[in-house]
Coordinates of C-alpha atoms and ligand atoms in Angstrom, one line a residue:
M55 CA -26.2 0.8 77.5
C56 CA -28.4 2.6 74.9
G57 CA -31.9 1.2 74.3
I58 CA -34.1 1.3 71.2
V59 CA -37.8 0.9 70.7
G60 CA -40.0 1.3 67.6
Y61 CA -43.7 0.8 67.0
V62 CA -45.8 0.9 63.9
G63 CA -49.5 -0.2 63.9
Q64 CA -53.0 0.7 64.7
K65 CA -52.4 1.8 68.3
T66 CA -51.1 5.2 69.5
A67 CA -47.3 4.8 69.3
K68 CA -46.2 7.1 72.1
P69 CA -47.4 5.1 75.2
I70 CA -45.8 2.0 73.7
L71 CA -42.5 3.8 73.1
L72 CA -42.4 5.3 76.5
D73 CA -43.3 2.1 78.2
G74 CA -40.6 0.4 76.3
L75 CA -38.0 3.0 77.3
S76 CA -39.0 2.6 81.0
R77 CA -38.4 -1.1 80.6
L78 CA -35.0 -0.5 79.1
E79 CA -34.0 2.0 81.8
Y80 CA -32.2 -0.9 83.6
R81 CA -29.6 -1.0 80.8
G82 CA -28.2 2.4 82.0
Y83 CA -28.6 5.8 80.2
D84 CA -28.4 9.5 80.7
S85 CA -30.9 11.0 78.2
A86 CA -33.9 9.9 76.3
G87 CA -36.1 10.9 73.4
F88 CA -38.6 9.9 70.7
A89 CA -39.7 10.8 67.3
L90 CA -43.2 10.3 65.8
N91 CA -44.2 10.7 62.2
S92 CA -47.0 13.2 62.4
G93 CA -47.9 13.2 58.7
G94 CA -45.5 15.4 56.7
K95 CA -43.5 16.4 59.8
F96 CA -41.8 14.8 62.7
T97 CA -42.7 15.4 66.4
V98 CA -39.5 15.0 68.3
Q99 CA -38.9 15.3 72.1
R100 CA -35.6 14.8 73.8
N101 CA -34.5 15.3 77.4
A102 CA -31.3 14.9 79.4
G103 CA -32.1 12.9 82.5
P104 CA -34.6 10.2 83.4
V105 CA -37.3 8.8 81.1
Q106 CA -39.9 10.2 83.6
E107 CA -38.8 13.7 82.5
L108 CA -39.4 12.8 78.9
I109 CA -42.8 11.5 79.9
D110 CA -43.6 14.7 81.8
A111 CA -42.4 16.9 79.0
S112 CA -44.5 15.2 76.4
T113 CA -47.9 14.8 78.0
H114 CA -49.6 17.0 75.4
M115 CA -47.8 15.5 72.4
G116 CA -48.2 12.4 70.2
L117 CA -51.8 11.8 71.1
S118 CA -52.7 10.2 67.8
E119 CA -49.5 9.2 65.9
K120 CA -49.3 5.5 65.1
I121 CA -45.6 5.2 64.2
G122 CA -42.5 6.2 66.1
I123 CA -39.0 5.4 67.3
A124 CA -37.5 6.1 70.7
H125 CA -34.1 5.8 72.5
T126 CA -32.3 5.9 75.8
R127 CA -28.7 7.1 75.4
W128 CA -25.6 6.3 77.4
A129 CA -23.2 8.9 76.4
T130 CA -20.1 7.8 74.4
H131 CA -19.4 10.7 72.0
G132 CA -20.6 14.0 73.4
V133 CA -21.9 15.0 76.8
P134 CA -25.3 13.8 78.0
N135 CA -27.5 16.8 77.1
E136 CA -30.6 17.3 75.0
L137 CA -28.7 18.2 71.8
N138 CA -26.8 14.9 71.9
A139 CA -29.9 12.9 72.8
H140 CA -31.4 10.7 70.1
P141 CA -33.3 10.7 67.8
H142 CA -31.1 12.7 65.4
R143 CA -32.7 14.5 62.5
A144 CA -31.0 14.8 59.1
G145 CA -33.2 16.2 56.3
Q146 CA -36.1 13.9 55.6
I147 CA -35.0 11.2 58.1
V148 CA -34.8 10.8 61.9
L149 CA -32.6 8.1 63.4
V150 CA -31.8 6.3 66.7
H151 CA -28.6 4.3 67.2
N152 CA -26.9 1.9 69.6
G153 CA -23.2 1.1 69.3
I154 CA -20.2 3.1 68.0
I155 CA -19.2 4.4 64.6
E156 CA -15.4 4.3 64.9
N157 CA -14.6 6.3 61.8
Y158 CA -17.2 9.0 62.4
S159 CA -14.7 11.8 62.6
Q160 CA -13.4 11.1 59.0
I161 CA -16.9 10.8 57.6
K162 CA -17.9 14.0 59.4
T163 CA -15.0 16.0 57.9
R164 CA -16.0 14.7 54.5
L165 CA -19.6 15.6 54.9
I166 CA -18.8 19.1 56.3
S167 CA -16.7 19.8 53.2
A168 CA -19.7 18.7 51.1
G169 CA -21.8 21.4 52.9
V170 CA -23.6 19.3 55.5
E171 CA -24.3 21.1 58.8
F172 CA -24.1 19.3 62.2
H173 CA -26.0 20.1 65.3
S174 CA -24.5 17.6 67.9
Q175 CA -21.2 16.0 68.9
T176 CA -22.4 12.5 68.3
D177 CA -21.3 9.7 66.0
T178 CA -25.0 9.0 65.5
E179 CA -25.7 12.2 63.8
V180 CA -22.9 11.4 61.4
F181 CA -24.6 8.1 60.5
A182 CA -27.9 9.9 60.0
Q183 CA -26.4 12.7 57.9
L184 CA -24.5 10.1 55.8
I185 CA -27.7 8.2 55.0
E186 CA -29.5 11.4 54.1
Y187 CA -26.6 12.5 51.9
H188 CA -26.8 9.3 50.0
R189 CA -30.6 9.2 50.0
K190 CA -30.7 12.5 48.2
R191 CA -28.5 11.1 45.5
S192 CA -30.2 7.7 45.1
E193 CA -32.6 6.7 42.5
G194 CA -35.9 4.8 42.4
T195 CA -39.0 5.0 44.6
P196 CA -38.6 6.8 47.9
E197 CA -38.3 3.4 49.6
E198 CA -35.7 2.1 47.1
A199 CA -33.7 5.2 47.4
L200 CA -33.7 5.0 51.2
I201 CA -32.7 1.3 51.3
H202 CA -29.9 2.1 48.8
A203 CA -28.7 5.0 51.0
I204 CA -28.7 2.8 54.1
E205 CA -26.7 0.1 52.3
T206 CA -24.2 2.7 50.9
A207 CA -23.7 4.3 54.3
M208 CA -23.2 0.8 55.9
A209 CA -20.4 0.1 53.5
E210 CA -18.7 3.3 54.6
V211 CA -19.1 3.2 58.4
E212 CA -16.9 1.1 60.6
G213 CA -18.0 -0.2 64.0
H214 CA -21.0 -2.1 65.4
Y215 CA -24.4 -0.7 65.6
A216 CA -28.2 -1.1 65.5
I217 CA -30.3 1.7 64.1
L218 CA -34.0 2.4 63.5
L219 CA -35.1 5.3 61.3
L220 CA -38.2 7.0 60.0
S221 CA -38.5 8.9 56.7
L222 CA -41.0 11.5 55.8
D223 CA -40.9 10.1 52.2
V224 CA -42.0 6.6 53.4
P225 CA -44.5 7.5 56.1
G226 CA -45.9 4.2 57.3
K227 CA -42.7 2.2 57.7
I228 CA -39.8 1.9 60.1
F229 CA -36.4 1.0 58.7
G230 CA -33.5 -0.4 60.6
V231 CA -30.5 -2.7 60.6
Q232 CA -28.4 -4.5 63.2
F233 CA -24.7 -4.8 62.6
G234 CA -23.3 -6.4 65.8
A235 CA -25.8 -4.8 68.3
P236 CA -29.0 -6.7 68.6
L237 CA -32.5 -5.8 67.3
V238 CA -35.5 -7.9 68.1
A239 CA -38.9 -7.6 66.3
S240 CA -42.3 -9.0 67.1
Q241 CA -45.4 -9.1 64.9
L242 CA -48.5 -8.3 67.0
K243 CA -52.2 -8.4 66.0
D244 CA -52.3 -4.6 65.6
G245 CA -48.8 -3.8 64.5
C246 CA -45.1 -4.4 64.9
V247 CA -42.8 -3.6 67.8
I248 CA -39.0 -3.6 67.5
A249 CA -36.5 -3.1 70.3
S250 CA -32.9 -3.6 71.3
D251 CA -33.8 -6.2 73.8
I252 CA -36.7 -8.4 74.7
Q253 CA -37.6 -6.6 77.9
A254 CA -39.4 -3.9 75.9
I255 CA -41.3 -6.5 73.8
I256 CA -42.3 -9.1 76.4
P257 CA -45.4 -7.2 77.7
Y258 CA -46.9 -7.6 74.2
S259 CA -45.6 -10.9 73.0
N260 CA -43.2 -13.8 73.8
Q261 CA -42.9 -14.5 70.0
V262 CA -39.9 -12.7 68.8
S263 CA -37.5 -12.6 65.9
F264 CA -33.8 -11.8 66.3
L265 CA -32.9 -9.8 63.2
P266 CA -30.0 -11.1 61.2
K267 CA -26.8 -9.1 61.0
G268 CA -26.5 -6.7 58.0
E269 CA -30.0 -7.2 56.6
I270 CA -32.2 -4.1 56.3
L271 CA -35.5 -4.3 58.3
V272 CA -38.6 -2.8 56.8
A273 CA -41.5 -2.8 59.3
A274 CA -45.1 -1.8 58.5
E275 CA -48.4 -2.3 60.4
G276 CA -49.1 -5.7 58.9
K277 CA -45.6 -7.3 58.7
F278 CA -41.9 -6.9 59.0
E279 CA -39.3 -8.3 56.7
V280 CA -35.6 -8.1 56.1
R281 CA -33.6 -7.7 52.9
D282 CA -30.8 -10.0 52.1
P283 CA -28.0 -7.7 50.8
K284 CA -26.7 -10.4 48.4
T285 CA -29.9 -11.5 46.7
K286 CA -31.6 -8.1 47.3
K287 CA -34.8 -10.1 48.2
F288 CA -37.0 -9.6 51.2
H289 CA -37.7 -12.5 53.5
S290 CA -39.3 -13.1 56.9
V291 CA -37.3 -14.0 60.0
K292 CA -37.7 -17.1 62.1
T293 CA -39.9 -16.6 65.2
E294 CA -38.7 -17.9 68.6
T295 CA -40.7 -18.3 71.8
I296 CA -39.2 -16.6 74.8
D297 CA -39.7 -18.3 78.1
W298 CA -40.0 -15.0 80.0
S299 CA -43.2 -13.3 81.1
A300 CA -44.0 -9.7 81.9
D301 CA -44.5 -10.4 85.6
K302 CA -40.9 -11.6 85.8
V303 CA -39.9 -8.0 85.0
E304 CA -42.0 -6.4 87.8
K305 CA -40.8 -5.8 91.4
N306 CA -43.6 -7.9 92.9
G307 CA -43.8 -6.0 96.1
Y308 CA -40.0 -5.7 96.7
E309 CA -38.6 -2.2 97.2
S310 CA -36.2 -2.7 94.4
F311 CA -35.4 -5.2 91.6
M312 CA -32.1 -6.0 93.2
L313 CA -33.7 -7.0 96.5
K314 CA -36.2 -9.2 94.6
E315 CA -33.3 -10.8 92.6
I316 CA -31.3 -11.5 95.7
F317 CA -34.3 -13.3 97.2
Q318 CA -34.9 -15.2 94.0
Q319 CA -31.6 -17.0 94.3
P320 CA -32.7 -20.2 96.0
M321 CA -35.3 -20.6 93.2
V322 CA -32.9 -19.7 90.5
V323 CA -30.4 -22.3 91.6
A324 CA -33.2 -24.9 92.0
D325 CA -34.5 -24.0 88.4
T326 CA -31.0 -24.3 87.0
L327 CA -30.5 -27.8 88.6
S328 CA -34.1 -29.0 88.1
G329 CA -34.3 -32.4 86.4
R330 CA -30.6 -32.3 85.5
L331 CA -28.8 -33.8 88.5
P332 CA -27.4 -37.3 88.1
T333 CA -29.0 -40.0 90.3
T334 CA -26.4 -42.8 90.2
E335 CA -22.6 -43.0 90.0
E336 CA -22.9 -44.0 86.4
S337 CA -24.9 -41.0 85.1
N338 CA -23.9 -37.4 84.4
F339 CA -25.5 -34.0 84.7
I340 CA -28.3 -33.9 82.1
W341 CA -27.5 -31.0 79.8
D342 CA -30.0 -30.0 77.1
N343 CA -27.6 -30.9 74.3
L344 CA -25.9 -34.0 75.7
E345 CA -24.3 -35.4 72.6
A346 CA -22.7 -32.1 71.6
H347 CA -21.6 -31.6 75.2
R348 CA -19.8 -35.0 75.2
E349 CA -18.3 -34.3 71.9
L350 CA -17.0 -30.9 73.0
W351 CA -15.2 -32.2 76.1
K352 CA -14.0 -35.5 74.7
N353 CA -10.4 -34.6 74.1
V354 CA -10.0 -31.3 76.0
Q355 CA -6.7 -30.7 77.8
H356 CA -7.1 -27.0 78.5
V357 CA -10.0 -24.7 79.2
Y358 CA -10.0 -20.9 78.9
L359 CA -12.7 -18.9 80.6
I360 CA -13.2 -15.3 79.5
A361 CA -15.6 -12.7 80.9
C362 CA -15.9 -9.2 82.4
G363 CA -16.9 -7.9 85.8
T364 CA -19.0 -10.1 88.0
S365 CA -19.0 -12.8 85.3
Y366 CA -15.2 -12.8 85.4
H367 CA -15.4 -13.5 89.1
A368 CA -17.6 -16.5 88.4
A369 CA -14.9 -17.6 85.9
M370 CA -12.2 -17.2 88.5
T371 CA -14.1 -19.3 90.9
A372 CA -14.6 -22.0 88.3
E373 CA -10.8 -22.2 87.8
Y374 CA -10.6 -23.8 91.3
F375 CA -13.5 -26.3 90.3
F376 CA -11.9 -27.4 87.0
E377 CA -8.5 -27.9 88.6
K378 CA -9.6 -29.7 91.7
W379 CA -12.4 -31.8 90.4
A380 CA -11.6 -32.4 86.7
K381 CA -7.8 -32.1 87.0
L382 CA -8.0 -29.9 83.9
E383 CA -5.8 -26.9 83.3
C384 CA -8.0 -23.9 83.4
R385 CA -7.0 -20.3 82.5
V386 CA -9.2 -17.3 83.2
D387 CA -9.0 -13.9 81.6
I388 CA -10.7 -10.5 81.4
A389 CA -12.2 -10.2 78.0
S390 CA -10.8 -6.7 77.3
E391 CA -7.2 -7.9 78.0
F392 CA -7.5 -11.2 76.3
R393 CA -8.8 -9.8 73.0
Y394 CA -5.8 -7.4 72.7
R395 CA -3.1 -9.8 73.8
N396 CA -1.7 -12.4 71.5
P397 CA -2.9 -15.5 73.4
V398 CA -1.1 -18.7 72.5
F399 CA -3.4 -21.7 72.5
Q400 CA -2.4 -25.3 73.1
P401 CA -3.9 -28.1 71.1
N402 CA -7.2 -29.4 72.5
T403 CA -8.2 -26.1 74.1
V404 CA -11.8 -25.1 74.6
V405 CA -12.8 -21.5 75.2
G406 CA -15.8 -20.6 77.3
V407 CA -17.3 -17.1 77.5
I408 CA -19.5 -16.1 80.4
S409 CA -21.9 -13.2 80.2
Q410 CA -25.3 -12.4 81.9
S411 CA -26.4 -10.1 79.1
G412 CA -24.8 -12.1 76.3
E413 CA -24.1 -8.7 74.6
T414 CA -20.9 -7.4 76.3
A415 CA -18.7 -6.0 73.5
D416 CA -15.4 -7.2 74.9
T417 CA -16.6 -10.7 75.7
L418 CA -18.2 -11.0 72.2
A419 CA -14.9 -9.9 70.6
A420 CA -13.0 -12.5 72.7
L421 CA -15.4 -15.2 71.4
H422 CA -14.7 -14.0 67.9
L423 CA -11.0 -14.3 68.5
A424 CA -11.3 -17.8 69.8
K425 CA -13.5 -18.8 66.8
E426 CA -11.0 -17.3 64.4
A427 CA -8.3 -19.3 66.0
G428 CA -10.4 -22.4 65.1
L429 CA -11.1 -23.3 68.8
P430 CA -14.3 -24.9 69.9
T431 CA -16.3 -22.5 72.1
F432 CA -19.2 -22.5 74.6
S433 CA -21.1 -19.8 76.4
I434 CA -22.8 -19.4 79.7
C435 CA -25.4 -16.6 79.2
N436 CA -28.5 -15.6 81.0
V437 CA -30.4 -13.8 78.2
P438 CA -31.8 -16.4 75.8
N439 CA -30.8 -15.9 72.2
S440 CA -28.4 -13.1 73.0
T441 CA -25.6 -12.5 70.5
I442 CA -23.0 -14.4 72.5
A443 CA -25.3 -17.3 73.1
R444 CA -26.1 -17.5 69.4
E445 CA -22.6 -17.2 68.2
S446 CA -21.0 -19.7 70.5
G447 CA -20.5 -23.3 69.6
L448 CA -22.5 -24.8 72.6
Q449 CA -24.7 -23.1 75.1
Y450 CA -25.0 -23.8 78.9
P451 CA -27.7 -21.3 79.7
T452 CA -28.3 -20.0 83.2
K453 CA -31.9 -20.0 84.2
A454 CA -32.0 -16.8 86.3
G455 CA -34.7 -15.1 84.3
P456 CA -34.6 -11.4 83.6
E457 CA -32.1 -9.5 85.8
I458 CA -33.1 -5.9 86.0
G459 CA -30.9 -4.5 88.8
V460 CA -27.7 -3.2 87.2
A461 CA -25.6 -4.9 89.9
S462 CA -25.6 -8.6 89.1
T463 CA -26.7 -11.0 91.8
K464 CA -28.9 -13.9 90.8
A465 CA -27.1 -14.2 87.4
F466 CA -23.8 -14.6 89.3
T467 CA -25.0 -17.4 91.5
A468 CA -26.7 -19.1 88.5
Q469 CA -23.3 -18.8 86.7
L470 CA -21.6 -20.4 89.6
T471 CA -24.2 -23.2 89.7
V472 CA -23.7 -24.0 86.0
L473 CA -20.0 -23.8 86.2
S474 CA -19.8 -26.1 89.2
A475 CA -22.2 -28.6 87.5
L476 CA -20.0 -28.3 84.3
A477 CA -16.7 -28.9 86.2
L478 CA -18.2 -31.8 88.0
D479 CA -19.5 -33.3 84.8
V480 CA -16.2 -32.8 83.0
A481 CA -14.5 -34.5 86.0
H482 CA -16.8 -37.4 85.5
L483 CA -16.1 -37.6 81.8
R484 CA -12.3 -37.5 82.6
G485 CA -12.6 -40.4 85.0
H486 CA -12.8 -38.5 88.3
P487 CA -16.4 -38.8 89.4
Q488 CA -17.5 -36.6 92.3
L489 CA -21.0 -37.8 93.1
T490 CA -21.0 -36.3 96.6
S491 CA -20.4 -32.9 95.2
F492 CA -23.4 -33.3 92.9
R493 CA -25.4 -34.1 96.1
D494 CA -24.1 -31.0 97.7
L495 CA -25.4 -28.9 94.8
A496 CA -28.8 -30.5 95.3
R497 CA -29.2 -29.2 98.8
L498 CA -27.9 -25.7 97.9
P499 CA -31.4 -24.1 97.5
F500 CA -32.2 -25.0 101.1
D501 CA -28.9 -23.6 102.4
L502 CA -29.5 -20.4 100.4
D503 CA -32.9 -20.1 102.1
K504 CA -31.1 -20.4 105.5
V505 CA -28.6 -17.7 104.5
L506 CA -31.4 -15.4 103.4
S507 CA -33.3 -15.8 106.6
Q508 CA -30.6 -13.7 108.2
S509 CA -30.9 -10.9 105.6
E510 CA -31.9 -8.2 108.2
T511 CA -28.6 -8.8 110.1
Y512 CA -26.5 -8.4 106.9
L513 CA -28.4 -5.2 105.9
K514 CA -27.8 -3.7 109.4
I515 CA -24.1 -4.5 109.3
G516 CA -24.0 -3.0 105.8
E517 CA -25.4 0.2 107.2
T518 CA -22.6 0.5 109.7
L519 CA -20.0 0.5 106.9
K520 CA -21.1 3.8 105.5
D521 CA -18.6 5.9 107.6
K522 CA -15.6 3.7 107.0
R523 CA -12.6 5.1 105.0
I524 CA -12.2 1.9 103.0
I525 CA -13.6 -1.6 103.0
L526 CA -11.3 -4.5 102.3
F527 CA -12.6 -7.9 101.3
V528 CA -10.2 -10.8 101.8
G529 CA -10.3 -14.5 101.3
R530 CA -8.2 -17.5 100.1
G531 CA -9.0 -20.2 97.6
T532 CA -12.5 -19.9 96.1
M533 CA -13.1 -17.2 98.7
Y534 CA -10.6 -15.0 96.9
P535 CA -12.8 -14.4 93.8
I536 CA -15.8 -14.0 96.1
A537 CA -13.9 -11.3 98.0
L538 CA -13.3 -9.6 94.7
E539 CA -17.0 -9.9 93.9
G540 CA -17.9 -8.5 97.3
A541 CA -15.7 -5.5 96.7
L542 CA -17.1 -4.9 93.2
K543 CA -20.7 -5.1 94.5
F544 CA -19.8 -2.7 97.3
K545 CA -18.2 -0.1 95.0
E546 CA -20.9 -0.1 92.4
L547 CA -23.7 0.3 94.9
T548 CA -22.2 2.6 97.5
Y549 CA -19.7 4.6 95.4
L550 CA -17.3 4.1 98.3
P551 CA -13.7 2.8 98.0
A552 CA -13.5 -1.0 98.4
E553 CA -10.9 -3.5 97.4
G554 CA -10.8 -7.3 97.2
F555 CA -7.5 -9.1 98.0
A556 CA -6.2 -12.6 98.4
A557 CA -5.7 -12.9 102.1
G558 CA -2.1 -14.1 101.5
E559 CA -1.3 -10.9 99.7
L560 CA -2.2 -8.6 102.6
K561 CA 1.4 -8.4 103.8
H562 CA 2.5 -7.4 100.3
G563 CA 0.7 -4.0 100.3
P564 CA -2.8 -3.4 101.8
I565 CA -1.6 -3.9 105.4
A566 CA -0.1 -0.5 105.2
Y567 CA -3.4 1.3 105.3
I568 CA -5.1 -0.8 108.0
D569 CA -6.4 1.3 110.9
P570 CA -9.7 1.5 112.9
Q571 CA -11.3 3.4 110.1
V572 CA -10.8 0.4 107.8
S573 CA -13.3 -2.5 107.8
I574 CA -12.0 -5.9 106.7
I575 CA -14.6 -8.4 105.5
T576 CA -12.9 -11.7 105.9
L577 CA -14.3 -14.8 104.2
A578 CA -13.2 -17.7 106.3
P579 CA -15.5 -20.7 106.1
K580 CA -13.9 -24.0 107.4
D581 CA -11.9 -25.0 104.4
E582 CA -8.3 -26.2 103.8
W583 CA -7.0 -22.6 104.1
Y584 CA -8.9 -21.8 107.3
A585 CA -5.9 -21.7 109.7
K586 CA -3.9 -19.5 107.4
T587 CA -6.8 -17.0 107.0
I588 CA -7.0 -16.8 110.9
S589 CA -3.4 -15.9 111.1
N590 CA -4.0 -13.1 108.5
M591 CA -6.9 -11.9 110.7
E592 CA -4.6 -11.8 113.7
E593 CA -2.2 -9.5 111.8
I594 CA -5.1 -7.2 110.9
R595 CA -6.4 -7.1 114.4
A596 CA -2.9 -6.3 115.7
R597 CA -3.0 -3.1 113.5
G598 CA -6.4 -2.0 114.7
G599 CA -8.5 -3.0 111.7
H600 CA -12.2 -3.6 112.2
I601 CA -12.9 -7.3 111.3
I602 CA -16.2 -8.6 110.1
T603 CA -16.0 -12.4 109.4
L604 CA -18.1 -14.7 107.3
G605 CA -17.5 -18.1 108.9
T606 CA -19.1 -21.4 109.4
D607 CA -22.0 -21.6 111.8
G608 CA -20.9 -22.4 115.3
D609 CA -17.2 -21.5 114.8
T610 CA -16.2 -20.1 118.2
E611 CA -12.5 -19.9 117.4
I612 CA -13.0 -17.4 114.6
K613 CA -15.4 -15.3 116.6
K614 CA -12.5 -14.5 119.1
V615 CA -10.6 -12.7 116.4
S616 CA -13.6 -10.9 114.8
H617 CA -15.4 -7.8 115.9
E618 CA -18.5 -9.1 114.1
F619 CA -19.4 -12.5 112.9
I620 CA -21.8 -13.6 110.1
S621 CA -22.5 -17.3 110.1
L622 CA -22.9 -19.4 107.0
P623 CA -24.5 -22.9 107.1
E624 CA -21.9 -25.7 107.2
S625 CA -21.5 -26.7 103.6
A626 CA -19.2 -28.4 101.2
W627 CA -16.2 -26.7 99.6
G628 CA -17.9 -26.5 96.1
T629 CA -21.0 -24.7 97.4
Q630 CA -19.4 -22.3 99.8
P631 CA -18.7 -19.6 97.2
I632 CA -22.4 -19.5 96.2
L633 CA -23.5 -19.2 99.8
A634 CA -20.9 -16.6 100.7
A635 CA -21.9 -14.3 97.8
I636 CA -25.4 -13.6 99.4
P637 CA -24.3 -11.8 102.6
L638 CA -21.9 -9.7 100.6
Q639 CA -24.7 -8.6 98.2
L640 CA -26.8 -7.7 101.2
L641 CA -24.0 -5.8 103.0
A642 CA -23.5 -3.7 99.9
Y643 CA -27.3 -3.2 99.7
G644 CA -27.6 -2.1 103.3
C645 CA -24.8 0.4 103.0
A646 CA -26.1 1.8 99.7
K647 CA -29.6 2.2 101.1
A648 CA -28.3 4.0 104.2
L649 CA -26.4 6.4 101.8
G650 CA -29.5 7.0 99.7
R651 CA -28.0 5.6 96.5
N652 CA -30.0 4.6 93.5
I653 CA -29.8 0.8 94.1
D654 CA -31.2 -0.5 90.8
K655 CA -29.4 2.0 88.7
P656 CA -26.1 3.1 90.2
R657 CA -24.7 6.2 88.5
N658 CA -22.5 5.8 85.4
L659 CA -23.1 2.1 85.1
A660 CA -24.9 0.2 82.3
K661 CA -26.4 -3.3 82.5
S662 CA -25.4 -4.2 79.1
V663 CA -22.0 -3.0 78.1
T664 CA -22.2 -2.9 74.4
V665 CA -19.3 -0.7 73.7
E666 CA -15.7 -1.5 74.7
Ligands
LIG913 C1 -21.5 -6.0 88.2 C2 -21.9 -6.3 86.9 C3 -20.9 -6.1 85.8 C4 -21.1 -7.2 84.7 C5 -20.2 -7.0 83.5 C6 -20.3 -8.1 82.5 O1 -22.5 -6.2 89.1 O2 -23.0 -6.6 86.6 O3 -19.6 -6.1 86.3 O4 -20.9 -8.4 85.3 O5 -20.5 -5.7 82.9 O6 -21.6 -8.2 82.0 P1 -22.1 -9.5 81.4 O7 -22.1 -10.5 82.4 O8 -23.5 -9.1 80.9 O9 -21.2 -9.8 80.2

């Protein structure tokens, strides 16, 4: 969702801000803008629509200014138009904001009765006006008055947010604060860059500082510091090295980020497993923090896995792994449901949260709920040092590298890889070693290569789906969550109706709408439910449904009941879900491309869902 960039230093700020916004486009947005301090006045440009329109509209502006803030907005309060785009001006200040101010309406009413005029429908302008209102009434130097005003406003607003602001009174500095939505800063040789995520910083430096919650940032050309609200003292923030490089966020010759990320999957799985697989029956998977890992799982009797969207499908798949291999009760939940229910926890429960971005608002709230209940927690995140990763008890990072395509692909297979290694390892700790399954994981990158060698076939079949009335994805066992994932990918990329169903549930509803205009993607590798899935396929065929099957290489029986057949390499039960995910990603891709959709940035979607 919204993205923030700020720069203060010796260089011209505008190109850095616009480059940063382009790098944050993947988060999802519908308008963009920037503000520069032009010495005694602000230069502000805002546009509804793509960052490119902002770039085109501002070619003659900001040619010398060395300080500025910029923003991409994903509309929450107020339609996506120029007036609601950030930055928002209030008197002497201009402000950009990520997150939500929940009590904005009460504050707005209060400010209006105090004579403040509003120009937009946004909660952001309320925050800006509130700071300006207090600034005018605060004492001390302009900087002290501004910091006091920000602190006073923070005490009044409810919600979670990250803001950056400029003040005409304090011309060479950027102020900001994060309160539940991340801000990252980096000190460069010639200045300081601040952003809502590391993608906008990585071209300049891999040395970054994650700003602490609730401490006010003051950034100038030579240094940035934060102010501890209790001691009122400024201090520096620990610098961390990020293992991502700028070329990892380029398309490298692929037509889209998503296609590149699909093809990276063999390497991502290999990286995730590299140097960590056990070699003998006696040894375990080698996690980075082995002692803490053993301690965490020592007495566990129940595991809860919480996530949203694609990450939730990874969690659902892992439920089968934990139960079958580790003989451990596993419950899985959607974060937005879990956080508002009243979950009852058994003793010896561990809660795991799964999130590519590590910033999903509902998943973060679920993590907080588990921590408040006093439960040990762990996370599986892809973005290093993301909020969820930092706030969870133990981290099992996926090593997928930056995922830019909004539709998650390589992060999903990396999550499945980590989850299967974790379930196997826990099985071992609980006295149920599954060494052969570890060996199956080891050959996974080769099998993924085999699957990808047929990519043209999947893309072509995908194209043929564009005229269907609805696409139904079905499977049993671990193929059920993969069917859900196939349907999700299809919907988000093509905007066409698609559903995922457990094959055994067909007779309880969806069979009613089967006809030749419906395509049914059946996931039927040779597993223990194979025969049952075939009889479900017969039922569909009898009603005229068009069946495309994903089955095991050389399976002639299943071909007889299918109109089209996609073969998967023969593989073990535990690795089938990872292999089956790839053709489904490519089917959706092929169809979306034929329909001319925006593959990397499907409409209305955001990569990082930082509001609930
Ligand atoms: C779908 C997709 C989303 C995310 C969901 C959770 O392709 O990407 O459904 O999986 O928004 O996001 P994370 O994993 O970042 O918590």
